[in-house]
Short mmCIF file of C-alpha atoms and ligand atoms in Angstrom, two decimals:
data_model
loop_
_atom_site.label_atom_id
_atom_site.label_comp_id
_atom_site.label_asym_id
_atom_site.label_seq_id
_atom_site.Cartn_x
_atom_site.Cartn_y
_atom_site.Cartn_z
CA UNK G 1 0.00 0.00 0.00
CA UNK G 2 1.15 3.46 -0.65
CA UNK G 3 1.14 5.44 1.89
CA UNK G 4 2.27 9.13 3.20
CA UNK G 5 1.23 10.28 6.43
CA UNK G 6 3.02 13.93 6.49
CA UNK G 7 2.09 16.81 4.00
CA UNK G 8 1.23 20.78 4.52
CA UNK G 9 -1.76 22.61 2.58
CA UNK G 10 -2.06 26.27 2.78
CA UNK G 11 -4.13 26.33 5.95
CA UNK G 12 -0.50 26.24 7.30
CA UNK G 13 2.64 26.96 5.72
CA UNK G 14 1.94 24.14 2.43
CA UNK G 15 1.05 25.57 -1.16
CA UNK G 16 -1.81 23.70 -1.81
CA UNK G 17 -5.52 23.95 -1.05
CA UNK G 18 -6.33 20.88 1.37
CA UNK G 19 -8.56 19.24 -1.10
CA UNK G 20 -5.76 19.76 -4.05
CA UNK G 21 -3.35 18.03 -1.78
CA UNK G 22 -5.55 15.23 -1.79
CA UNK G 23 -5.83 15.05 -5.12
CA UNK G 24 -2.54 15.33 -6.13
CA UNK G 25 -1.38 12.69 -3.59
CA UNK G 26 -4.13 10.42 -5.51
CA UNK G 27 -2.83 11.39 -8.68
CA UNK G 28 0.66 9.99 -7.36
CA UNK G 29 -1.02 6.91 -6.55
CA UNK G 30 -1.22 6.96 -2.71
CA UNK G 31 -3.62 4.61 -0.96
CA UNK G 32 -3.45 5.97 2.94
CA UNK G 33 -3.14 9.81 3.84
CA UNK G 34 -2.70 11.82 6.43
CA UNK G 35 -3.18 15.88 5.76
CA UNK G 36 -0.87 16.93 9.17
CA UNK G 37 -0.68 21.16 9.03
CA UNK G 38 1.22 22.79 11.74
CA UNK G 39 -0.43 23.45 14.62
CA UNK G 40 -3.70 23.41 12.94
CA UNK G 41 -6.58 20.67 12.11
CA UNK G 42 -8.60 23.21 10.15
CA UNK G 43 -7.98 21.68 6.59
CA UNK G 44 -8.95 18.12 7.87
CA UNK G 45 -12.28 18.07 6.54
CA UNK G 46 -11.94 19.69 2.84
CA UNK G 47 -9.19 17.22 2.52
CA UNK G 48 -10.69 14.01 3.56
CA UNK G 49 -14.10 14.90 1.31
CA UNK G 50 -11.42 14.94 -1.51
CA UNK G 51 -9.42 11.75 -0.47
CA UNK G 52 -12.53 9.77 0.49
CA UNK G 53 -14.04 11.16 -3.12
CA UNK G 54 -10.84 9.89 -5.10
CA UNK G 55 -11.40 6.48 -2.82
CA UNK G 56 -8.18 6.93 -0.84
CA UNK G 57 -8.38 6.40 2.90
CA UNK G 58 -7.66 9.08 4.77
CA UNK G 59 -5.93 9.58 8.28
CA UNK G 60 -6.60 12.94 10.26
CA UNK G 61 -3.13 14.81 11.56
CA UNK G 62 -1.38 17.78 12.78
CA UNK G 63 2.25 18.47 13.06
CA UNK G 64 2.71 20.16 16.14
CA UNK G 65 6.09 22.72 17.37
CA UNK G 66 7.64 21.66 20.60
CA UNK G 67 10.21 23.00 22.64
CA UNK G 68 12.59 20.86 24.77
CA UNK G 69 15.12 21.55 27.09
CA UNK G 70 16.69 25.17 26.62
CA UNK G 71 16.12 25.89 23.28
CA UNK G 72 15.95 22.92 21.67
CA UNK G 73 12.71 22.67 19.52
CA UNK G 74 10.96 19.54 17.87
CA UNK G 75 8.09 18.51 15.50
CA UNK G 76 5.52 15.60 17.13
CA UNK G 77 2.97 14.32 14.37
CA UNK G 78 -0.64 13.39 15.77
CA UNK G 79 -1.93 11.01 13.62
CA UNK G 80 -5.88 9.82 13.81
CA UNK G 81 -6.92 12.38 16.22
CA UNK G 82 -10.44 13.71 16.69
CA UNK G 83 -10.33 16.92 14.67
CA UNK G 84 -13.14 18.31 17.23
CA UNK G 85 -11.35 17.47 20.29
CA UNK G 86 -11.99 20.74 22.74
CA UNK G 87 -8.53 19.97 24.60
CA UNK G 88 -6.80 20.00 21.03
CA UNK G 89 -8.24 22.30 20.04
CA UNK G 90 -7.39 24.80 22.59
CA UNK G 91 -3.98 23.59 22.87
CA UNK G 92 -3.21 24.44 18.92
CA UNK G 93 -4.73 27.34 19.14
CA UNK G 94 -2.46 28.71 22.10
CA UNK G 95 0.57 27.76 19.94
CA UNK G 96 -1.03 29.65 16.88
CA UNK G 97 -1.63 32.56 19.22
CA UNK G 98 2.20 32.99 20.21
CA UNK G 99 3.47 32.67 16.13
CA UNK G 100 2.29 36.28 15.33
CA UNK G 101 4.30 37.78 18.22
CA UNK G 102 6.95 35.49 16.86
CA UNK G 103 6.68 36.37 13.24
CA UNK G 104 6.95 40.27 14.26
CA UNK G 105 10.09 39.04 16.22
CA UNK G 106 11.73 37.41 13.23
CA UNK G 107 10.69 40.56 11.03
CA UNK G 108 12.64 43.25 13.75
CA UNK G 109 15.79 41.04 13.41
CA UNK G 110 15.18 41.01 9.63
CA UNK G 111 15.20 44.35 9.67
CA UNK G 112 18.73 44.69 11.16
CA UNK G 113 20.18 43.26 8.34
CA UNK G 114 18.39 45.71 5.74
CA UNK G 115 15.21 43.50 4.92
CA UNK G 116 12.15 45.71 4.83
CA UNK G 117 8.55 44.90 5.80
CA UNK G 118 9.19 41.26 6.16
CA UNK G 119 6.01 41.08 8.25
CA UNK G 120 4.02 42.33 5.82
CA UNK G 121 5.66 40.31 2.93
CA UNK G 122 5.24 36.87 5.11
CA UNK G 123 1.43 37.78 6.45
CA UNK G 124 0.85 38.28 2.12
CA UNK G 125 2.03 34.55 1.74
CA UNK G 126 0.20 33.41 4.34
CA UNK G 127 -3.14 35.07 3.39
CA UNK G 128 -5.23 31.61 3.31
CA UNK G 129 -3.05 29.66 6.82
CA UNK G 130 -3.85 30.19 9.76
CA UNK G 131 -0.11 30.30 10.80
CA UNK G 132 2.68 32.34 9.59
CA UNK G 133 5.58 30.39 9.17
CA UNK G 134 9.33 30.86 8.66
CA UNK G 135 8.31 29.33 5.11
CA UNK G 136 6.16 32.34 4.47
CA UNK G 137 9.62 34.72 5.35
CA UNK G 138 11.77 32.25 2.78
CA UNK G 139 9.13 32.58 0.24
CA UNK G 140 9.22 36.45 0.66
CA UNK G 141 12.78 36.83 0.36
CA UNK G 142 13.34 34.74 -2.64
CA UNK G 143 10.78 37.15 -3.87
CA UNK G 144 12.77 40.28 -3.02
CA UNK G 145 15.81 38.33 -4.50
CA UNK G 146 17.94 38.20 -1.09
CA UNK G 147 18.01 34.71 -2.01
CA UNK G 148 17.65 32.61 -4.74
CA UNK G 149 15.33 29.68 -3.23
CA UNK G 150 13.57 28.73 -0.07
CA UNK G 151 16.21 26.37 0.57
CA UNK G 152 19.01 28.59 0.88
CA UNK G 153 16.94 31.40 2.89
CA UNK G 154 17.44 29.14 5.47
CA UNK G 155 21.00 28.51 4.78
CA UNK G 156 21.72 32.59 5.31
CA UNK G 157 18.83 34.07 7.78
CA UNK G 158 16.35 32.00 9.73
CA UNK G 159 17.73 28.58 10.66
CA UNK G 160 18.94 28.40 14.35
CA UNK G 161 21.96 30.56 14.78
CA UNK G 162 21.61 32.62 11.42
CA UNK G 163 20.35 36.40 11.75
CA UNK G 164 16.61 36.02 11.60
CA UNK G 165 16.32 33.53 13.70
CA UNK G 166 14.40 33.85 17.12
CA UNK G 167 14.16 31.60 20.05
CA UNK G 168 10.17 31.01 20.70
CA UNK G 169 8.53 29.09 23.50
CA UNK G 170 5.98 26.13 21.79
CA UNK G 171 4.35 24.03 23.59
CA UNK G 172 6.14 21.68 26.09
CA UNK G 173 6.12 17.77 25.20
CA UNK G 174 4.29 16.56 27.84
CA UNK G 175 1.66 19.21 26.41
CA UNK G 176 1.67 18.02 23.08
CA UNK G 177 1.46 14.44 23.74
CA UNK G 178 -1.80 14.96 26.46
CA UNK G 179 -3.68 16.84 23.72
CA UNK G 180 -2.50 14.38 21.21
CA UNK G 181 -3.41 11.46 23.39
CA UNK G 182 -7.05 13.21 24.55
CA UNK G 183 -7.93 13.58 20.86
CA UNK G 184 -7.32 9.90 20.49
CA UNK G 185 -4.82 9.71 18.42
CA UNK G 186 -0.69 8.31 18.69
CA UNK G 187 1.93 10.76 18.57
CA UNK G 188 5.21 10.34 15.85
CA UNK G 189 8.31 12.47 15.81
CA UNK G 190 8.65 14.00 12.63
CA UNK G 191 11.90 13.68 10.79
CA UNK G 192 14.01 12.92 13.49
CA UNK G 193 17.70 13.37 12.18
CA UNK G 194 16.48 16.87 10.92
CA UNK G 195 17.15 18.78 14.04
CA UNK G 196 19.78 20.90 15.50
CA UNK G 197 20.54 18.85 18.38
CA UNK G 198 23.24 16.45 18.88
CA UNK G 199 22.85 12.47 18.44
CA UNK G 200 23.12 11.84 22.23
CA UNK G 201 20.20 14.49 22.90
CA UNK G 202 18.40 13.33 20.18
CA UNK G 203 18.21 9.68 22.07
CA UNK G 204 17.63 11.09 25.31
CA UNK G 205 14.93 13.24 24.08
CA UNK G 206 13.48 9.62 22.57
CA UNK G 207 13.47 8.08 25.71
CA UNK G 208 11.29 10.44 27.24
CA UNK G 209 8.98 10.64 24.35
CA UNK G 210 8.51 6.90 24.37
CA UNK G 211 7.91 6.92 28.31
CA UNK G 212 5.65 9.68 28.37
CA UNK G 213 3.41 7.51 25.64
CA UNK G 214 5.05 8.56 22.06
CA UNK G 215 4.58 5.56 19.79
CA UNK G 216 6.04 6.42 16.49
CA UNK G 217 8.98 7.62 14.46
CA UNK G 218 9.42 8.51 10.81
CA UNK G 219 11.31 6.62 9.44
CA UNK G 220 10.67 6.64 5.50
CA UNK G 221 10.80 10.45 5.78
CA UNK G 222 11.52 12.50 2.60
CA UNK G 223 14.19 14.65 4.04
CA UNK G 224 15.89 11.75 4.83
CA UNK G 225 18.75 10.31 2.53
CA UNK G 226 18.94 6.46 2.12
CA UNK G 227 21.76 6.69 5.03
CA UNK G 228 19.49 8.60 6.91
CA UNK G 229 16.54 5.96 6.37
CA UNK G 230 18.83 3.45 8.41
CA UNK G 231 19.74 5.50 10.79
CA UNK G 232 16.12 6.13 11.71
CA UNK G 233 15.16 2.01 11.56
CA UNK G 234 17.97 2.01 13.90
CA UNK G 235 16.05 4.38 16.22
CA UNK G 236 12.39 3.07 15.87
CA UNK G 237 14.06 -0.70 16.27
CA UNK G 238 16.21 0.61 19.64
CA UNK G 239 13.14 2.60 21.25
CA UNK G 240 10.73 0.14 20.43
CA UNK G 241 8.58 2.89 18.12
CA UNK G 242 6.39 2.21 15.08
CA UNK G 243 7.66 3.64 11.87
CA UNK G 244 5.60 6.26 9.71
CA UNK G 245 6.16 6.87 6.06
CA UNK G 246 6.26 10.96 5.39
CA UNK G 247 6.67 12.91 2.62
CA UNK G 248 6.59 16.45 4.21
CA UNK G 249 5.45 17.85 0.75
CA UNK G 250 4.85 21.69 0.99
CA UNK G 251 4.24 22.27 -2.40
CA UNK G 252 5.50 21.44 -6.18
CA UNK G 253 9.31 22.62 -6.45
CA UNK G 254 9.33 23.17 -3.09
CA UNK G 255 9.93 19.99 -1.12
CA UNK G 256 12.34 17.31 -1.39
CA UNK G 257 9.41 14.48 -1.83
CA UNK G 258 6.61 14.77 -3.95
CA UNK G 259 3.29 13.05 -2.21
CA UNK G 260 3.78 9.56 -1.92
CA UNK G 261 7.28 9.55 -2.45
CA UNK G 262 9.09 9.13 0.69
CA UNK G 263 11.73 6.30 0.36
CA UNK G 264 10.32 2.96 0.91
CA UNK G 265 10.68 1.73 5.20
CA UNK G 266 12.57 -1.21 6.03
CA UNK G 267 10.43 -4.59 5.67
CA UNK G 268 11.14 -5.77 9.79
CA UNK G 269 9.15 -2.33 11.15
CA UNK G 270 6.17 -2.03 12.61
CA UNK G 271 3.98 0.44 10.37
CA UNK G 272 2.66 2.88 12.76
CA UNK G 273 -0.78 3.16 10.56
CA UNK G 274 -1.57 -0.73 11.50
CA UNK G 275 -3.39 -0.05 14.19
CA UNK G 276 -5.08 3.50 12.87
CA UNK G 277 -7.00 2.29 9.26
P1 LIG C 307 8.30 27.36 11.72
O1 LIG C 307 7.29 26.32 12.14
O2 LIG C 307 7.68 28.71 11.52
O3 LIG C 307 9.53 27.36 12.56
O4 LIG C 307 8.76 26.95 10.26
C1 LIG C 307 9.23 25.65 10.03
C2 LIG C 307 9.02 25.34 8.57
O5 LIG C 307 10.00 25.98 7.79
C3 LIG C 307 9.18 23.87 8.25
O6 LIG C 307 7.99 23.18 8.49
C4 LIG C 307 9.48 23.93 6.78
O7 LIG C 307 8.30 24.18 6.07
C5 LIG C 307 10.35 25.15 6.69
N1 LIG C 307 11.79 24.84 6.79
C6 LIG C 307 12.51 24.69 7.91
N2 LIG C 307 13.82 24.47 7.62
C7 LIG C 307 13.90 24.48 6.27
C8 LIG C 307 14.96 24.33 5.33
N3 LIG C 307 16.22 24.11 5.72
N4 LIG C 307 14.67 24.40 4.02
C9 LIG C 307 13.41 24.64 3.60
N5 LIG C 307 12.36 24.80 4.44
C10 LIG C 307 12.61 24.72 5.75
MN1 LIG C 308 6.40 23.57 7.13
MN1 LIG C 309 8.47 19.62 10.60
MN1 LIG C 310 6.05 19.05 8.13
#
């Protein structure tokens, strides 16, 4: 079965209407989906209409921002969650309500280094999400030329340690995974060799997500190369976590998987969507 159970519309920082995502990801063939938007669940239903209409099966999700430790932050994937759960709902929206604070943050240090109305540029981008995101500042400043591509925006102002970058307080992990587990669903960390933090605080922040009741990993994850894919089995097999299949498509041209084409997960995993279809 084809399956991808990470992907962005534009209800969050994605380029897509919800329902287009599902289409597209049909169009690519995929079977199971999960629409997971950052800190959000408001695209669930347009998209499942959509899957459920192309006769894909369809798994509701939300990717939501974490902070750990000092100022380490991570992304924990909710997948088959109640969409109308009042705890979750409550608990995404008090994340949502620090990111405009934030985004006028990243926009003052932005500033410093010459770039104009960045706030204004980014809120323009994000017209139709609910967030804004630092995606919505990349996609601005390729468009004032200060970079030539999302990618390397990044690269030069607003990953950790680079000029436009601002610490923010998310929610804590025990947080996410009580909203995540009240909404019914099973929590998965999201492309887990894709953070700043080093390989020993990347296990011991896995041991406390798996204790505290976080059941899944991604494994298969489209930011991952094929090293990178091992690696992760290594993880999910050593913390005793289900493995999830992501693309963590944003948009055509912008991602480094196209729906439904994460790299395929090692045959000996458990596949965290067994017990969720
Ligand atoms: P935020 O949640 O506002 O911190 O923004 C995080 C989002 O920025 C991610 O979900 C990606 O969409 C995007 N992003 C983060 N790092 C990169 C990168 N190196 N290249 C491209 N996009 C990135
Ligand atoms: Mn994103
Ligand atoms: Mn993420
Ligand atoms: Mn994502």
């Amino acid at each position: 079965m084809l399956v991808d159970l990470h992907c962005h519309s534009n209800v969050s920082d994605g380029l897509l209407p919800p329902a287009e995502v599902s289409r597209r990801a049909a169009g690519n063939g995929v079977e199971l989906l999960a629409l997971t938007d950052h800190d959000d669940v408001a695209g669930l239903s347009e998209a499942r209409a959509a899957a459920e209409e192309r006769g894909m099966r369809f798994i509701d999700g939300s990717e939501i921002s974490v902070s750990w430790r000092d100022d380490a932050s991570f992304h924990v994937v909710g997948l088959g969650i109640d969409p109308g759960s009042a705890i979750l709902l409550g608990g995404l929206q008090s994340i949502r309500d620090g990111r405009d604070g934030r985004a006028h943050r990243i926009a003052g240090e932005l500033e410093k280094c010459g770039i104009h109305g960045a706030y204004e540029g980014a809120a323009r981008y994000a017209e139709k999400a609910s967030i804004i995101s630092r995606a919505h500042f990349a996609r601005f400043l390729v468009e004032r030329k200060i970079s030539p591509d999302v990618k390397s925006v990044f690269d030069h102002y607003l990953a950790k340690g680079k000029p436009g970058y601002v610490p923010h307080e998310w929610a804590s992990l025990e947080e996410a995974l009580r909203w995540i587990g009240n909404a019914g669903g099973v929590a998965v960390l999201a492309h887990p060799l894709r953070y700043r933090v080093s390989r020993d605080e990347l296990r011991v922040f896995l041991g406390e997500f798996r204790d505290r009741g976080g059941q899944g990993i991604e494994v298969a994850c489209g930011a991952h190369s094929a090293d990178e894919v091992k690696e992760s089995a290594r993880l999910a097999r050593h913390f005793g976590l289900k493995a999830s299949v992501a693309s963590d498509f944003h948009g055509p041209g912008e991602s480094y998987a196209d729906l439904g084409r994460a790299p395929p997960l090692p045959d000996d995993l458990v596949p965290i969507w067994r017990d969720l279809i």
